[in-house]
XYZ file of N, CA, C and O in Angstrom:
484
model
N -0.022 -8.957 -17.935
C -0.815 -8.314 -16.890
C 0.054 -7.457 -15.976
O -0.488 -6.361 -15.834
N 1.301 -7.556 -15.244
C 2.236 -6.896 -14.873
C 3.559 -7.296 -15.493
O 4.084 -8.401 -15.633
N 3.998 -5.899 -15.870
C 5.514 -5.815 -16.398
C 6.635 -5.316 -14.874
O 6.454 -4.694 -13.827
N 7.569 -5.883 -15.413
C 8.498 -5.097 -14.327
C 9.790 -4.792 -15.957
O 9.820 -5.466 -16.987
N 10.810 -3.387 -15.544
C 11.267 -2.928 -16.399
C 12.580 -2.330 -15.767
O 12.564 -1.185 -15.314
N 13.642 -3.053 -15.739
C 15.221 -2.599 -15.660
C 15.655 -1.488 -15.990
O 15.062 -1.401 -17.065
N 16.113 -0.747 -15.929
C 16.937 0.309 -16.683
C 18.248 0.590 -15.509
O 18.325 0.402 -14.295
N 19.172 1.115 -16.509
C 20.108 1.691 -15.616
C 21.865 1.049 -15.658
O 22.916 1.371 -15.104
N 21.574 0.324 -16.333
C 22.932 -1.203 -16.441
C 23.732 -0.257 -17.259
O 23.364 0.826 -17.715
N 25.092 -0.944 -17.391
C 26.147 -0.263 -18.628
C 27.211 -0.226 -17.764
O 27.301 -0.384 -16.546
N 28.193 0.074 -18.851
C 29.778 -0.639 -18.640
C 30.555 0.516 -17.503
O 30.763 1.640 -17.959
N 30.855 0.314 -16.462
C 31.844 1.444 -15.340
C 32.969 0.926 -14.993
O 33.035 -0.258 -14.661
N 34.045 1.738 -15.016
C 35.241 1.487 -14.187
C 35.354 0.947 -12.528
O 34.520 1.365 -11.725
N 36.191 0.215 -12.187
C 36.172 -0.112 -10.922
C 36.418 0.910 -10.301
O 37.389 1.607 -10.597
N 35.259 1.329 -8.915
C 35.537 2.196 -8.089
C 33.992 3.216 -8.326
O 33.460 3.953 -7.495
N 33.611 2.961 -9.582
C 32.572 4.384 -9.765
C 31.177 3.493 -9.155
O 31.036 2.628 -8.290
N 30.219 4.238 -10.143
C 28.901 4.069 -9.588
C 27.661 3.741 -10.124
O 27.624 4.259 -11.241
N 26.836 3.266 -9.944
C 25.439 2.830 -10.823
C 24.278 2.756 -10.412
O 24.158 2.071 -9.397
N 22.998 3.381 -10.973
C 21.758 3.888 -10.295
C 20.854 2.379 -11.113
O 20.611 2.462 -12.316
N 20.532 1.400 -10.515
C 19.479 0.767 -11.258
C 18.120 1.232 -10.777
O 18.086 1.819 -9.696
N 16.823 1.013 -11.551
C 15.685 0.993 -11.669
C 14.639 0.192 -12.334
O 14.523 -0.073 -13.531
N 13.741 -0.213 -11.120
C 12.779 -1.270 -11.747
C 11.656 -0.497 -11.868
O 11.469 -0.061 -10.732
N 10.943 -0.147 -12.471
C 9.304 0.304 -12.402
C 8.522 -1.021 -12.928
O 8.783 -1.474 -14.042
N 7.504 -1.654 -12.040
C 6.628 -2.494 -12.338
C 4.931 -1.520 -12.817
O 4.497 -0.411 -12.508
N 4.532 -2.383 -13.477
C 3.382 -1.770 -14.723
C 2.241 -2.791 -14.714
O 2.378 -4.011 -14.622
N 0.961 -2.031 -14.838
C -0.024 -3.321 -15.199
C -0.767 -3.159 -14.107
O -0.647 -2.212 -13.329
N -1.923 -4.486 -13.958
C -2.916 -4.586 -12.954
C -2.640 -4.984 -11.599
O -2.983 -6.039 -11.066
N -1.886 -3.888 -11.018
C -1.270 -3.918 -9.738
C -1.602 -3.243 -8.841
O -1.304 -2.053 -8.740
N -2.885 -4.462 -7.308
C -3.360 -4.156 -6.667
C -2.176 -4.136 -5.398
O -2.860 -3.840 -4.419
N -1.433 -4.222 -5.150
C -0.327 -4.195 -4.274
C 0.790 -4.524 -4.374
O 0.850 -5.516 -5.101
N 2.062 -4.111 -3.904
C 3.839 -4.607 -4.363
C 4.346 -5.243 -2.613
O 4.308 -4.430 -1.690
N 4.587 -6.034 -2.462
C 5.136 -6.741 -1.430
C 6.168 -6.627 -1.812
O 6.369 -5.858 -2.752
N 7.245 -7.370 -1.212
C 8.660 -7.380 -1.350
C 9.304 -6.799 -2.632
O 8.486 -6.776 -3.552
N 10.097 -6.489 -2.852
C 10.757 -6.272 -3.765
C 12.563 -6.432 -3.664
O 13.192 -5.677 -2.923
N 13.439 -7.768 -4.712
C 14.107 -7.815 -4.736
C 15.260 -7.400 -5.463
O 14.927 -7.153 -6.623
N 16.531 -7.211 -5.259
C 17.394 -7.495 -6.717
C 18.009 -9.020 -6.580
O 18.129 -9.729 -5.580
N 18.317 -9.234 -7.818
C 19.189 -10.252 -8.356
C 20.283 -10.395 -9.093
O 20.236 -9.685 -10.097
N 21.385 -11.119 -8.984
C 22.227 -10.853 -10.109
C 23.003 -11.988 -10.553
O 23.421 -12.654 -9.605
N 23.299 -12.380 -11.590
C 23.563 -14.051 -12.184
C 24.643 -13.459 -12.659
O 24.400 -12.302 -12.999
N 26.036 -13.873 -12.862
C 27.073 -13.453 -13.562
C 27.500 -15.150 -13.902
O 27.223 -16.146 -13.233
N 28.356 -15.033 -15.339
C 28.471 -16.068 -16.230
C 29.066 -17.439 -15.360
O 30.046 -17.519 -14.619
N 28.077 -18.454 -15.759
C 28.686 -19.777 -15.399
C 28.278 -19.894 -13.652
O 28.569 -20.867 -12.955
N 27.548 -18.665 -13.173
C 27.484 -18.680 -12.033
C 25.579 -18.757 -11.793
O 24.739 -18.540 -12.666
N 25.305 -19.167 -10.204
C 23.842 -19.144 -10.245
C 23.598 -17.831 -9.837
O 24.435 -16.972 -9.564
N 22.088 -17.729 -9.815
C 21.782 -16.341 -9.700
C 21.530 -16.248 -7.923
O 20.950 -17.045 -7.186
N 22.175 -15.026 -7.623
C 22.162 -14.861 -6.248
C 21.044 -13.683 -5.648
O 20.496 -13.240 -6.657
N 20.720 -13.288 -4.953
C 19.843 -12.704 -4.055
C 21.080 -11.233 -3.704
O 22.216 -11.495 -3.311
N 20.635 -9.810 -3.916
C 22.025 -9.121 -3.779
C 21.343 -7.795 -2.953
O 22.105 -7.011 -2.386
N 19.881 -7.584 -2.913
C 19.342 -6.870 -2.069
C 17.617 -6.767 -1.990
O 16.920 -6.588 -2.989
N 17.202 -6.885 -0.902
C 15.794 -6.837 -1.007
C 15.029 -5.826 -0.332
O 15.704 -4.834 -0.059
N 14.021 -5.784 -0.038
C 13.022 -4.473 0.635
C 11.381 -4.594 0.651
O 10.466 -4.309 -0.122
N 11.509 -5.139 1.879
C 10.042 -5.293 2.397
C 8.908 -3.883 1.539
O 9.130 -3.176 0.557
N 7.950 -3.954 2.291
C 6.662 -2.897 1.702
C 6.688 -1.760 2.584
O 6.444 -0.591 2.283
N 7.015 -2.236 3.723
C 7.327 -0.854 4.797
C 8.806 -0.680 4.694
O 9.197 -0.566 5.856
N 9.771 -0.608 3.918
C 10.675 -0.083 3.704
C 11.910 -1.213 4.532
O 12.892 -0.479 4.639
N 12.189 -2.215 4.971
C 12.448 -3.084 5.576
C 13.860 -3.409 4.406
O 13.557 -3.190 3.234
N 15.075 -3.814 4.604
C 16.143 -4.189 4.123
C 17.069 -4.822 4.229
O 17.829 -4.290 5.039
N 17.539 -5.918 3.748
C 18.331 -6.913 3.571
C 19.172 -6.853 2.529
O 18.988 -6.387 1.405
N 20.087 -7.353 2.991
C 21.898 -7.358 1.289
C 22.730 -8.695 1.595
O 22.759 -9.331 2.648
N 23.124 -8.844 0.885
C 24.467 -10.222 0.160
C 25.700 -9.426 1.242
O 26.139 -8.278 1.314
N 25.906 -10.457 1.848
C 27.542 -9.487 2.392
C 28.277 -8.886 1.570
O 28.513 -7.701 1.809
N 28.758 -9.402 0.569
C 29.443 -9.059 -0.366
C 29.156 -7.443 -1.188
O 29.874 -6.727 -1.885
N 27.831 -7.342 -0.724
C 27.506 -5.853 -1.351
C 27.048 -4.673 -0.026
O 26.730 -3.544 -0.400
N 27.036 -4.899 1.075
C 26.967 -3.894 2.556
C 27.504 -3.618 2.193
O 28.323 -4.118 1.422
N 27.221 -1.872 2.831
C 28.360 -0.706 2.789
C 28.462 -0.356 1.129
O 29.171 0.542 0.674
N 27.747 -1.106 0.458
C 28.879 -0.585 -1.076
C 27.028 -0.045 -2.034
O 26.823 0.913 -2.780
N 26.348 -0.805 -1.703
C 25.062 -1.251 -2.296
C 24.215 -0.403 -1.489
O 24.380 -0.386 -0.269
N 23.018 0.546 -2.235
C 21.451 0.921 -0.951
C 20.269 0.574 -1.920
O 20.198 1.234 -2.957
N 19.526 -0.199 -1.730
C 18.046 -0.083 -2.071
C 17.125 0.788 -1.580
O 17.359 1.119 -0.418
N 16.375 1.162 -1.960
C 15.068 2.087 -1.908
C 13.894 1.713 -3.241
O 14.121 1.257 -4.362
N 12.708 2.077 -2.650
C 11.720 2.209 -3.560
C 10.583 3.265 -3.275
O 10.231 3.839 -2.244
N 10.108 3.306 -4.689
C 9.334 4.560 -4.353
C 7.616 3.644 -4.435
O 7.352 2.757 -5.246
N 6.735 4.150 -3.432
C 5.568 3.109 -3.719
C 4.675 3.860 -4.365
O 3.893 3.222 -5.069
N 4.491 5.536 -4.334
C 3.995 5.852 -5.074
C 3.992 5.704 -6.912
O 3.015 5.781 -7.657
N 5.390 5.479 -7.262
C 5.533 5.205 -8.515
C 5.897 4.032 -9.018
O 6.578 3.906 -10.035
N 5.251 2.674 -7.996
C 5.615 1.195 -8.248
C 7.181 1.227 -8.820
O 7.425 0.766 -9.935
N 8.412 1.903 -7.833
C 9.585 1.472 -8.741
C 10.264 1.407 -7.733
O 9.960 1.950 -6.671
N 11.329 0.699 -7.941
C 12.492 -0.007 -7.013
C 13.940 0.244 -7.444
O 14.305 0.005 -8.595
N 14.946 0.840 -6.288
C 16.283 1.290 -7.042
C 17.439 0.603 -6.767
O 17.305 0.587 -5.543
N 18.328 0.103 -6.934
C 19.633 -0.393 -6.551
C 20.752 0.834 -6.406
O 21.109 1.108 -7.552
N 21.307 1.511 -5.632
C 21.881 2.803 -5.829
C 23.464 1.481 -5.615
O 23.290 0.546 -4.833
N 24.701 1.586 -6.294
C 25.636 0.678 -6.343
C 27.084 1.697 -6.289
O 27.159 2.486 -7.231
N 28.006 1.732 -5.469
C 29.148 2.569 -4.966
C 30.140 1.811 -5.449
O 29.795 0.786 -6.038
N 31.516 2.096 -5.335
C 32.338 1.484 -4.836
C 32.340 -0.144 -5.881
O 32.812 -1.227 -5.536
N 31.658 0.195 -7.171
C 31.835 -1.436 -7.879
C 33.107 -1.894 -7.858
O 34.179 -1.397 -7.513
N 32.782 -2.917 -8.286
C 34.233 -4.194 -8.247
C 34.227 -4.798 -9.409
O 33.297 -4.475 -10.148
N 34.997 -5.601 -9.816
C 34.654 -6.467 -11.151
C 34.022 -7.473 -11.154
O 33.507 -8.012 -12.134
N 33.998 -7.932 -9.689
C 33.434 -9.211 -9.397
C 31.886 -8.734 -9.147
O 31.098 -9.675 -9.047
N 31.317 -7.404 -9.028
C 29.435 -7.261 -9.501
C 29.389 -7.357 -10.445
O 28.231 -7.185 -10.825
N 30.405 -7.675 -11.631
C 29.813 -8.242 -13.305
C 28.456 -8.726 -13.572
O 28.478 -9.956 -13.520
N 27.532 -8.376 -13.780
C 26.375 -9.770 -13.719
C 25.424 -8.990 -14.635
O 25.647 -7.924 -15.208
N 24.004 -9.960 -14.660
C 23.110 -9.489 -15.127
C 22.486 -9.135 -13.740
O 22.884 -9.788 -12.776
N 21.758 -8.382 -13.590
C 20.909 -7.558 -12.846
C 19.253 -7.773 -13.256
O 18.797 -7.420 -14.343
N 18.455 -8.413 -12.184
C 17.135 -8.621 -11.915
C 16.642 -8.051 -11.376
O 17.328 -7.205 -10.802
N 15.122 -8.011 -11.103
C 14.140 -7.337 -10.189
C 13.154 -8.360 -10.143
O 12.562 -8.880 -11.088
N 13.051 -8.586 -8.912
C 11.775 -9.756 -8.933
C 10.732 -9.053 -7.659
O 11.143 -8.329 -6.751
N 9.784 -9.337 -7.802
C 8.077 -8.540 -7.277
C 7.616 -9.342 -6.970
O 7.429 -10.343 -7.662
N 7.119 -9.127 -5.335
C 5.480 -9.980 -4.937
C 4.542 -9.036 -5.380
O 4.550 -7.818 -5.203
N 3.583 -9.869 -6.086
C 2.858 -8.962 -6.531
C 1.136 -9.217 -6.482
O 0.631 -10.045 -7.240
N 0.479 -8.589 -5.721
C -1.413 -8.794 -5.871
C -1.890 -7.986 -7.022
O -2.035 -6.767 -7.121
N -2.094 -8.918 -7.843
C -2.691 -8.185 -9.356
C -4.112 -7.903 -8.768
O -4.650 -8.566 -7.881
N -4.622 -6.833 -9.394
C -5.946 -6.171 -9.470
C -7.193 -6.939 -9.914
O -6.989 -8.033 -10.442
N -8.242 -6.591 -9.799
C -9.475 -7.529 -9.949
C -9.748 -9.162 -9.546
O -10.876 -9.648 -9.462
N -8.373 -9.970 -9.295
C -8.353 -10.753 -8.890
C -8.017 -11.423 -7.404
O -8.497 -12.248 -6.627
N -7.041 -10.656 -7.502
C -6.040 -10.475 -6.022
C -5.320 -11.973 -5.852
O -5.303 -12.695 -4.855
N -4.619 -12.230 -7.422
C -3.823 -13.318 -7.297
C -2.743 -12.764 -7.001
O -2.410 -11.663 -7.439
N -1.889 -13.643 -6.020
C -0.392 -13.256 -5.335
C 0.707 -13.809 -6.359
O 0.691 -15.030 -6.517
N 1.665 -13.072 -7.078
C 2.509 -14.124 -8.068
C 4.152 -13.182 -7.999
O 4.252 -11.966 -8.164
N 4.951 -13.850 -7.801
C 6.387 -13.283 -8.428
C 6.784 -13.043 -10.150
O 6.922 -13.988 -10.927
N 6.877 -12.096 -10.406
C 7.387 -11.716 -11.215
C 8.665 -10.994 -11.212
O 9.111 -10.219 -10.366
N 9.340 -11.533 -12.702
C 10.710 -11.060 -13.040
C 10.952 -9.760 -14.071
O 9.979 -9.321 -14.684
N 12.137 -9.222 -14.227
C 12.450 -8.495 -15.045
C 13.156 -9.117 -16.286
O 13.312 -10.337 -16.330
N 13.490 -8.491 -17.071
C 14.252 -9.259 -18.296
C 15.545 -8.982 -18.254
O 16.262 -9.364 -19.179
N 16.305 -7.957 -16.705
C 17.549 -7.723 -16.482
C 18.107 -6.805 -16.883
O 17.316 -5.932 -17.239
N 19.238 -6.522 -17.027
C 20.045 -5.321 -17.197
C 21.462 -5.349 -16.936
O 21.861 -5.059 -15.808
N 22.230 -5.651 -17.811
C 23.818 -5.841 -17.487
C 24.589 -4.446 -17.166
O 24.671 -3.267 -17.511
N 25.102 -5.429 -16.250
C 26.606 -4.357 -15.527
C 27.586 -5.286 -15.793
O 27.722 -6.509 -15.760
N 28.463 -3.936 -16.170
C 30.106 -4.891 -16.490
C 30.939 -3.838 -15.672
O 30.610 -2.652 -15.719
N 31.897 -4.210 -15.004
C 32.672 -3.342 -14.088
C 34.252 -3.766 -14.811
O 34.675 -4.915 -14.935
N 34.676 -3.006 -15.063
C 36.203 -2.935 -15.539
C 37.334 -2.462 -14.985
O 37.533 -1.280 -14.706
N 38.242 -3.549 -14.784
C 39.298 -3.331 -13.703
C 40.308 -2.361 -14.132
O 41.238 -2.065 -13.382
């Protein structure tokens, strides 16, 4: 009923840069929050930037200054713009959605299926 869809991951040198993108799809009567996520090996998955519906923003210390979110609401999609990587943003990369599906107006989180970044020292 709603998809959400990663793109944008792949292998960069330390120091460069990376555009992620979520576009969520489907019977979507409204997008509340919208987060990123990112799990790197042996590790839990952490919370690395989020963004209210009125444009509202929160980040992981570890990624201020280096990290900007934005989303576009006309085109249900959400961006991670990423500067300045490190080796230690290795991870898989999420997108998770509040989401009011259509005809029903059930409220549910949904995930992405991710998108790896590997940063190379």
């Amino acid at each position: 009923q709603v998809q959400l869809e990663e793109s944008g991951g792949g292998l960069v040198q330390a120091g460069g840069s990376l555009r992620l993108s979520c576009a969520a799809s489907g019977r979507i009567f409204t997008i509340n929050a919208m987060t990123w996520y990112r799990q790197a090996p042996g590790k839990q998955r952490e919370l690395v930037a989020g963004i209210s519906s009125g444009g509202s923003t929160n980040y992981a210390d570890s990624v201020k200054g280096r990290f900007t979110i934005s989303r576009d609401n006309a085109r249900n999609t959400m961006y991670l713009e990423m500067n300045s990587l490190k080796p230690e943003d290795t991870a898989v990369y999420y997108c998770n959605a509040d989401i009011h599906t259509s005809g029903d107006y059930v409220r549910s989180a949904y995930w992405g299926q991710g998108t790896q970044v590997t940063v190379s020292s």
